[in-house]
Amino acid sequence: MKALQFLGDSRYAVSELPTPTIEDDEVLLAARSVGICHSDVDLLQGRYIIPFSFPVIPGHEWSAEVVATGRKVTRFAPGDRVVGECVIGQEHFGFSISGAAAELFVAKEGWLHQLPDDLTWTQGALVEPFSCGYYATVRADNLDASDTAVVLGAGPIGLGVVAAAAARGVRVIVAEPDPTRAALAQSLGAELTLDPTAPDVGEQLDEMTGGRRADVVFEASGKPAAMAAALDLAGFRARLVYIGIDVGGSAPAALGQIQSKELQVRGIIGSPGVWPQTLRFLARSGVDLSPLVTSSYDLASAGEAVEAVLQDRSQVKVHITSSATP
Ligand SMILES: [Zn+2]
C-alpha cells in the first residue's frame, strides 16, 4: 500500500509499505481525506512538542472507511464512516504514532467516532481542526448573541473559531492582514474585518463597538505581538482565550490591563473531551468548513500536497485524498 512518509532532514516520500495488521481492539481503516496542518510541517522539519522518531507517516486530520475490525471491537463494522481523535494519553496520532496519510492505517476503537451521514469525507477531515476552534468557544464562558468577539488570525483554527462563534449568534470581528483569508472569514460568518497591522486598530474597534471593544478575544494567530494586542482589544471584564501556538517568542505587553479591565485570560490546547459534542454541533448547526480546502491531491501525488503547503502561502488547507480499498 502507498503511504506518505516523513524521513528526517525535511525529506519525504510516497512509499510502498506492507499492509498493516490489526490487534483484537484495533480497526483497519481506508483513508478518504487527510488534511495537512502547520504542525505537520513542524514534524517534517524535525520539531514537535513531544518526542517522535523518523520515519513517520503523518496525518491527524482525517476521515476514513472501516475495512476490518479486531475480535473485541463492538462499535464499528466494515463500511462505517469514521473520524478519530489525535491526542491519546501521552501519544499523538500522526506524530508519535503513525497517522492517516496512507491507503490503509490502524487505529484503536476507542479513538474513533462515527462521522454523521450529512458530512462529506472532506468535512470529516476538517472535524479535528474545527474541534479546536469549537473548543475555544466552549471555553469562552457563556458565549452567546450578546457578545462581540474579536478573532485574531484567520488560519484554519481561527476560521473554525469564526464559524463556531457565528453559529452561536456572536457578532464576530476578524483581525487578519491577508485579504483572501479575511474574505473567507466573512463567508463563514464574520460581520466585520480589521487589519491588525493598521496603527489605529484600537480606534477602529472602538468605532465598531461604540467604545466597548471586545467582550471576547480569541487569539488564534500564535504571533507574540498579537498575543499582546489581545489585551488592548479586550473590553472591561472581557474573556480572552489563547489557542494560537508560539514556543519561546516574546513581545512587550501592557499587562496592567489584566487587572484594570478585570480580564479573564485562559489558554487552551487542542480539543480534549469535546469530539462527540463537536460532531453534534457540526451535524445540527450546518457549519461547513469545506471552503477552507484550497487544493487537494491524490495520495500518489502527496508530495505535491506537501510542496503546496511549504511553497504557496495562499493555501489555507490542503487535503490528500484516497479511494483505495484492499
Ligand atoms: Zn492539525
Short mmCIF file of C-alpha atoms and ligand atoms in Angstrom, two decimals:
data_model
loop_
_atom_site.label_atom_id
_atom_site.label_comp_id
_atom_site.label_asym_id
_atom_site.label_seq_id
_atom_site.Cartn_x
_atom_site.Cartn_y
_atom_site.Cartn_z
CA MET A 1 0.00 0.00 0.00
CA LYS A 2 1.03 3.62 -0.57
CA ALA A 3 1.85 5.91 2.34
CA LEU A 4 3.34 9.36 2.74
CA GLN A 5 6.39 9.10 4.99
CA PHE A 6 8.46 11.81 6.59
CA LEU A 7 12.05 10.57 6.58
CA GLY A 8 14.02 13.21 8.54
CA ASP A 9 16.05 16.25 7.39
CA SER A 10 12.87 17.68 5.78
CA ARG A 11 12.78 14.75 3.34
CA TYR A 12 9.59 12.87 2.47
CA ALA A 13 8.46 10.16 0.05
CA VAL A 14 5.38 8.31 -1.07
CA SER A 15 6.50 4.77 -0.19
CA GLU A 16 5.17 1.29 -0.89
CA LEU A 17 4.70 -0.37 2.53
CA PRO A 18 3.24 -3.71 3.70
CA THR A 19 -0.48 -3.73 4.55
CA PRO A 20 -0.77 -3.19 8.32
CA THR A 21 -2.26 -5.90 10.55
CA ILE A 22 -4.66 -5.30 13.46
CA GLU A 23 -4.85 -6.46 17.07
CA ASP A 24 -8.11 -7.52 18.74
CA ASP A 25 -9.00 -3.97 19.86
CA GLU A 26 -7.99 -2.29 16.61
CA VAL A 27 -9.68 -1.20 13.39
CA LEU A 28 -8.19 -1.24 9.89
CA LEU A 29 -9.14 1.92 8.04
CA ALA A 30 -9.00 3.10 4.42
CA ALA A 31 -8.18 6.82 4.35
CA ARG A 32 -10.57 9.01 2.38
CA SER A 33 -9.45 12.57 3.13
CA VAL A 34 -6.44 13.77 5.15
CA GLY A 35 -5.60 17.41 5.91
CA ILE A 36 -2.07 18.78 6.19
CA CYS A 37 -1.58 21.03 9.19
CA HIS A 38 1.06 23.53 10.28
CA SER A 39 2.17 21.01 12.92
CA ASP A 40 2.86 18.51 10.11
CA VAL A 41 5.38 21.00 8.73
CA ASP A 42 6.99 21.16 12.18
CA LEU A 43 7.08 17.34 12.18
CA LEU A 44 8.63 17.21 8.69
CA GLN A 45 11.31 19.66 9.82
CA GLY A 46 12.04 17.69 12.98
CA ARG A 47 10.34 19.98 15.53
CA TYR A 48 7.38 18.78 17.53
CA ILE A 49 6.08 19.34 21.04
CA ILE A 50 6.53 15.69 22.10
CA PRO A 51 9.28 13.18 21.20
CA PHE A 52 8.90 11.14 17.98
CA SER A 53 11.16 9.28 15.58
CA PHE A 54 11.56 9.10 11.78
CA PRO A 55 10.32 7.61 9.54
CA VAL A 56 6.78 8.63 10.44
CA ILE A 57 3.51 8.63 8.50
CA PRO A 58 1.80 11.99 9.21
CA GLY A 59 -1.94 12.68 9.17
CA HIS A 60 -4.00 13.60 12.22
CA GLU A 61 -6.88 15.36 10.44
CA TRP A 62 -8.73 12.65 8.60
CA SER A 63 -11.85 10.75 7.61
CA ALA A 64 -11.79 7.06 6.72
CA GLU A 65 -13.86 3.99 5.96
CA VAL A 66 -13.70 0.93 8.21
CA VAL A 67 -12.22 -2.05 6.32
CA ALA A 68 -11.86 -4.67 9.07
CA THR A 69 -12.26 -4.87 12.83
CA GLY A 70 -10.46 -6.82 15.55
CA ARG A 71 -12.23 -9.56 17.53
CA LYS A 72 -13.03 -7.31 20.51
CA VAL A 73 -14.30 -4.32 18.50
CA THR A 74 -18.05 -3.83 19.06
CA ARG A 75 -18.91 -0.28 17.98
CA PHE A 76 -17.79 -0.39 14.35
CA ALA A 77 -18.23 -2.61 11.30
CA PRO A 78 -16.77 -2.64 7.78
CA GLY A 79 -18.23 0.18 5.70
CA ASP A 80 -18.68 2.60 8.63
CA ARG A 81 -17.51 6.19 8.03
CA VAL A 82 -15.37 7.43 10.89
CA VAL A 83 -13.11 10.20 12.20
CA GLY A 84 -10.62 9.91 15.05
CA GLU A 85 -9.03 11.84 17.89
CA CYS A 86 -5.32 12.52 17.79
CA VAL A 87 -4.23 13.16 21.39
CA ILE A 88 -4.21 9.75 23.04
CA GLY A 89 -2.80 9.91 26.55
CA GLN A 90 0.85 10.86 26.11
CA GLU A 91 0.91 9.84 22.45
CA HIS A 92 -0.16 11.91 19.44
CA PHE A 93 -1.67 10.09 16.44
CA GLY A 94 0.09 11.18 13.25
CA PHE A 95 3.18 12.27 15.24
CA SER A 96 4.49 9.79 17.80
CA ILE A 97 2.13 7.13 16.36
CA SER A 98 1.89 6.65 12.57
CA GLY A 99 -1.01 8.60 11.10
CA ALA A 100 -3.59 8.51 8.34
CA ALA A 101 -1.72 9.64 5.21
CA ALA A 102 -1.75 6.09 3.84
CA GLU A 103 -4.09 3.93 1.81
CA LEU A 104 -4.62 1.81 4.95
CA PHE A 105 -3.89 2.54 8.59
CA VAL A 106 -4.70 1.24 12.05
CA ALA A 107 -6.48 2.91 14.98
CA LYS A 108 -7.83 1.73 18.32
CA GLU A 109 -11.62 1.51 18.55
CA GLY A 110 -11.61 3.96 21.48
CA TRP A 111 -10.17 6.79 19.37
CA LEU A 112 -12.91 6.64 16.75
CA HIS A 113 -16.26 8.39 16.26
CA GLN A 114 -18.94 7.80 13.62
CA LEU A 115 -18.99 10.55 11.00
CA PRO A 116 -22.59 11.87 10.76
CA ASP A 117 -24.24 10.90 7.43
CA ASP A 118 -24.67 14.53 6.39
CA LEU A 119 -20.95 15.27 6.50
CA THR A 120 -18.76 14.57 3.47
CA TRP A 121 -15.32 12.97 3.63
CA THR A 122 -13.81 16.43 3.18
CA GLN A 123 -15.87 17.83 6.06
CA GLY A 124 -14.89 14.79 8.12
CA ALA A 125 -11.20 15.57 7.72
CA LEU A 126 -11.95 19.11 8.97
CA VAL A 127 -13.51 17.87 12.24
CA GLU A 128 -10.12 17.83 14.02
CA PRO A 129 -9.13 21.45 13.25
CA PHE A 130 -12.74 22.59 13.76
CA SER A 131 -12.88 20.83 17.14
CA CYS A 132 -10.04 23.10 18.34
CA GLY A 133 -11.87 26.26 17.24
CA TYR A 134 -15.13 24.98 18.65
CA TYR A 135 -13.44 24.09 21.95
CA ALA A 136 -12.18 27.71 22.17
CA THR A 137 -15.80 28.90 22.03
CA VAL A 138 -16.79 26.33 24.68
CA ARG A 139 -14.07 27.70 26.99
CA ALA A 140 -15.20 31.33 26.47
CA ASP A 141 -17.81 31.03 29.24
CA ASN A 142 -21.45 31.51 28.19
CA LEU A 143 -20.65 32.78 24.72
CA ASP A 144 -23.86 33.98 23.08
CA ALA A 145 -25.53 36.58 20.86
CA SER A 146 -24.89 39.32 23.44
CA ASP A 147 -21.15 39.07 22.79
CA THR A 148 -18.92 40.83 20.30
CA ALA A 149 -15.84 38.69 19.70
CA VAL A 150 -12.58 39.61 18.01
CA VAL A 151 -10.74 36.66 16.42
CA LEU A 152 -7.04 37.36 15.85
CA GLY A 153 -5.81 35.32 12.89
CA ALA A 154 -7.83 33.63 10.13
CA GLY A 155 -5.82 30.46 9.61
CA PRO A 156 -7.69 27.14 9.77
CA ILE A 157 -8.09 27.32 13.57
CA GLY A 158 -9.14 30.97 13.62
CA LEU A 159 -11.62 30.30 10.81
CA GLY A 160 -13.08 27.44 12.87
CA VAL A 161 -13.47 29.85 15.80
CA VAL A 162 -15.22 32.35 13.49
CA ALA A 163 -17.66 29.72 12.20
CA ALA A 164 -18.39 28.26 15.65
CA ALA A 165 -18.87 31.67 17.28
CA ALA A 166 -21.05 32.98 14.43
CA ALA A 167 -23.19 29.82 14.63
CA ARG A 168 -23.73 30.63 18.33
CA GLY A 169 -25.09 34.05 17.32
CA VAL A 170 -22.00 36.02 18.32
CA ARG A 171 -21.09 39.23 16.48
CA VAL A 172 -17.67 38.30 15.11
CA ILE A 173 -14.94 40.72 14.03
CA VAL A 174 -11.91 39.07 12.46
CA ALA A 175 -8.45 40.65 12.60
CA GLU A 176 -6.44 39.30 9.67
CA PRO A 177 -3.98 41.10 7.36
CA ASP A 178 -4.42 38.72 4.39
CA PRO A 179 -7.45 39.89 2.35
CA THR A 180 -8.22 36.41 0.97
CA ARG A 181 -8.36 34.88 4.45
CA ALA A 182 -10.35 37.84 5.76
CA ALA A 183 -12.88 37.29 2.96
CA LEU A 184 -13.06 33.59 3.84
CA ALA A 185 -13.79 34.59 7.45
CA GLN A 186 -16.64 36.78 6.25
CA SER A 187 -18.08 33.90 4.21
CA LEU A 188 -18.05 31.84 7.43
CA GLY A 189 -19.98 34.46 9.39
CA ALA A 190 -17.60 37.26 10.43
CA GLU A 191 -19.51 40.55 10.28
CA LEU A 192 -16.51 42.90 10.06
CA THR A 193 -12.79 42.67 9.39
CA LEU A 194 -9.88 44.60 10.88
CA ASP A 195 -6.33 44.87 9.61
CA PRO A 196 -4.36 44.12 12.77
CA THR A 197 -1.26 45.77 11.28
CA ALA A 198 -3.01 49.18 11.00
CA PRO A 199 -1.66 51.71 13.53
CA ASP A 200 -5.18 52.72 14.65
CA VAL A 201 -6.63 49.23 15.10
CA GLY A 202 -7.88 50.08 18.62
CA GLU A 203 -9.74 53.15 17.37
CA GLN A 204 -11.23 51.15 14.51
CA LEU A 205 -12.52 48.63 17.03
CA ASP A 206 -13.90 51.48 19.18
CA GLU A 207 -15.87 52.66 16.16
CA MET A 208 -17.24 49.17 15.54
CA THR A 209 -18.25 48.65 19.17
CA GLY A 210 -19.28 52.09 20.38
CA GLY A 211 -16.13 52.27 22.50
CA ARG A 212 -16.81 48.98 24.37
CA ARG A 213 -14.19 46.95 22.50
CA ALA A 214 -14.46 43.13 22.58
CA ASP A 215 -16.40 41.06 25.11
CA VAL A 216 -14.33 38.08 24.00
CA VAL A 217 -10.95 37.92 22.25
CA PHE A 218 -9.78 34.70 20.62
CA GLU A 219 -6.03 34.69 19.89
CA ALA A 220 -5.57 32.23 17.02
CA SER A 221 -2.53 33.64 15.22
CA GLY A 222 0.18 32.37 17.56
CA LYS A 223 2.12 35.60 16.99
CA PRO A 224 3.54 37.14 20.18
CA ALA A 225 2.64 40.69 19.05
CA ALA A 226 -0.98 39.61 18.53
CA MET A 227 -0.97 37.82 21.89
CA ALA A 228 -0.03 41.17 23.46
CA ALA A 229 -2.51 43.16 21.33
CA ALA A 230 -5.34 40.87 22.51
CA LEU A 231 -5.15 42.66 25.88
CA ASP A 232 -5.57 46.06 24.19
CA LEU A 233 -8.60 44.95 22.13
CA ALA A 234 -10.39 43.49 25.16
CA GLY A 235 -13.14 45.49 26.82
CA PHE A 236 -13.97 45.64 30.53
CA ARG A 237 -14.40 42.15 32.05
CA ALA A 238 -13.67 40.55 28.67
CA ARG A 239 -12.78 36.87 28.35
CA LEU A 240 -9.59 36.07 26.41
CA VAL A 241 -8.94 32.61 25.01
CA TYR A 242 -5.45 31.87 23.67
CA ILE A 243 -5.32 28.97 21.20
CA GLY A 244 -2.53 30.05 18.76
CA ILE A 245 0.76 28.29 19.44
CA ASP A 246 4.10 30.00 19.95
CA VAL A 247 7.10 28.39 21.58
CA GLY A 248 9.67 30.75 23.06
CA GLY A 249 8.76 34.05 21.36
CA SER A 250 8.09 37.27 23.24
CA ALA A 251 6.61 40.75 22.79
CA PRO A 252 6.06 43.76 25.06
CA ALA A 253 2.54 43.77 26.51
CA ALA A 254 0.58 46.21 28.69
CA LEU A 255 -0.11 43.57 31.34
CA GLY A 256 -1.67 46.03 33.77
CA GLN A 257 -4.83 45.77 31.67
CA ILE A 258 -5.45 42.27 33.05
CA GLN A 259 -6.02 43.92 36.43
CA SER A 260 -7.53 47.26 35.41
CA LYS A 261 -10.05 45.73 32.99
CA GLU A 262 -10.74 42.66 35.19
CA LEU A 263 -9.81 40.36 32.29
CA GLN A 264 -10.21 36.58 32.35
CA VAL A 265 -7.26 35.11 30.46
CA ARG A 266 -7.20 31.42 29.51
CA GLY A 267 -5.01 29.25 27.33
CA ILE A 268 -6.21 26.01 25.73
CA ILE A 269 -4.51 23.09 23.96
CA GLY A 270 -6.26 21.01 21.30
CA SER A 271 -9.81 19.81 21.89
CA PRO A 272 -9.76 17.28 24.73
CA GLY A 273 -13.07 15.57 25.50
CA VAL A 274 -15.25 17.56 23.10
CA TRP A 275 -15.34 15.40 19.96
CA PRO A 276 -18.84 13.95 20.42
CA GLN A 277 -20.10 17.47 21.22
CA THR A 278 -18.26 18.88 18.18
CA LEU A 279 -19.83 16.28 15.88
CA ARG A 280 -23.33 17.01 17.22
CA PHE A 281 -22.69 20.74 16.76
CA LEU A 282 -21.47 20.25 13.18
CA ALA A 283 -24.38 17.99 12.26
CA ARG A 284 -27.00 20.40 13.62
CA SER A 285 -25.51 23.87 13.02
CA GLY A 286 -24.88 23.39 9.31
CA VAL A 287 -21.39 24.88 9.76
CA ASP A 288 -19.44 23.90 6.63
CA LEU A 289 -15.71 24.45 6.68
CA SER A 290 -15.08 22.85 3.27
CA PRO A 291 -14.31 26.30 1.68
CA LEU A 292 -11.08 26.13 3.73
CA VAL A 293 -9.81 23.37 1.45
CA THR A 294 -7.96 25.32 -1.23
CA SER A 295 -6.50 22.30 -3.01
CA SER A 296 -6.47 18.53 -2.83
CA TYR A 297 -4.19 15.84 -4.24
CA ASP A 298 -4.46 12.10 -4.64
CA LEU A 299 -2.28 10.10 -2.23
CA ALA A 300 0.05 9.10 -5.10
CA SER A 301 0.78 12.86 -5.54
CA ALA A 302 1.04 13.57 -1.80
CA GLY A 303 4.48 15.10 -2.38
CA GLU A 304 2.82 17.87 -4.39
CA ALA A 305 0.44 18.45 -1.50
CA VAL A 306 3.41 18.87 0.87
CA GLU A 307 5.09 21.28 -1.58
CA ALA A 308 1.86 23.30 -1.90
CA VAL A 309 1.82 23.70 1.90
CA LEU A 310 5.51 24.62 2.01
CA GLN A 311 5.66 26.94 -1.02
CA ASP A 312 2.26 28.51 -1.60
CA ARG A 313 1.21 30.97 1.09
CA SER A 314 -2.22 31.39 -0.49
CA GLN A 315 -3.17 27.85 0.55
CA VAL A 316 -5.44 27.64 3.61
CA LYS A 317 -5.93 23.87 3.94
CA VAL A 318 -4.50 21.25 1.60
CA HIS A 319 -6.07 17.78 1.54
CA ILE A 320 -4.77 14.39 0.42
CA THR A 321 -7.47 12.04 -0.84
CA SER A 322 -7.60 8.30 -1.40
CA SER A 323 -10.24 5.95 -2.76
CA ALA A 324 -8.24 2.75 -2.29
CA THR A 325 -9.92 -0.36 -0.91
CA PRO A 326 -7.97 -3.54 -0.21
ZN ZN B 1 -3.71 19.91 12.89
#
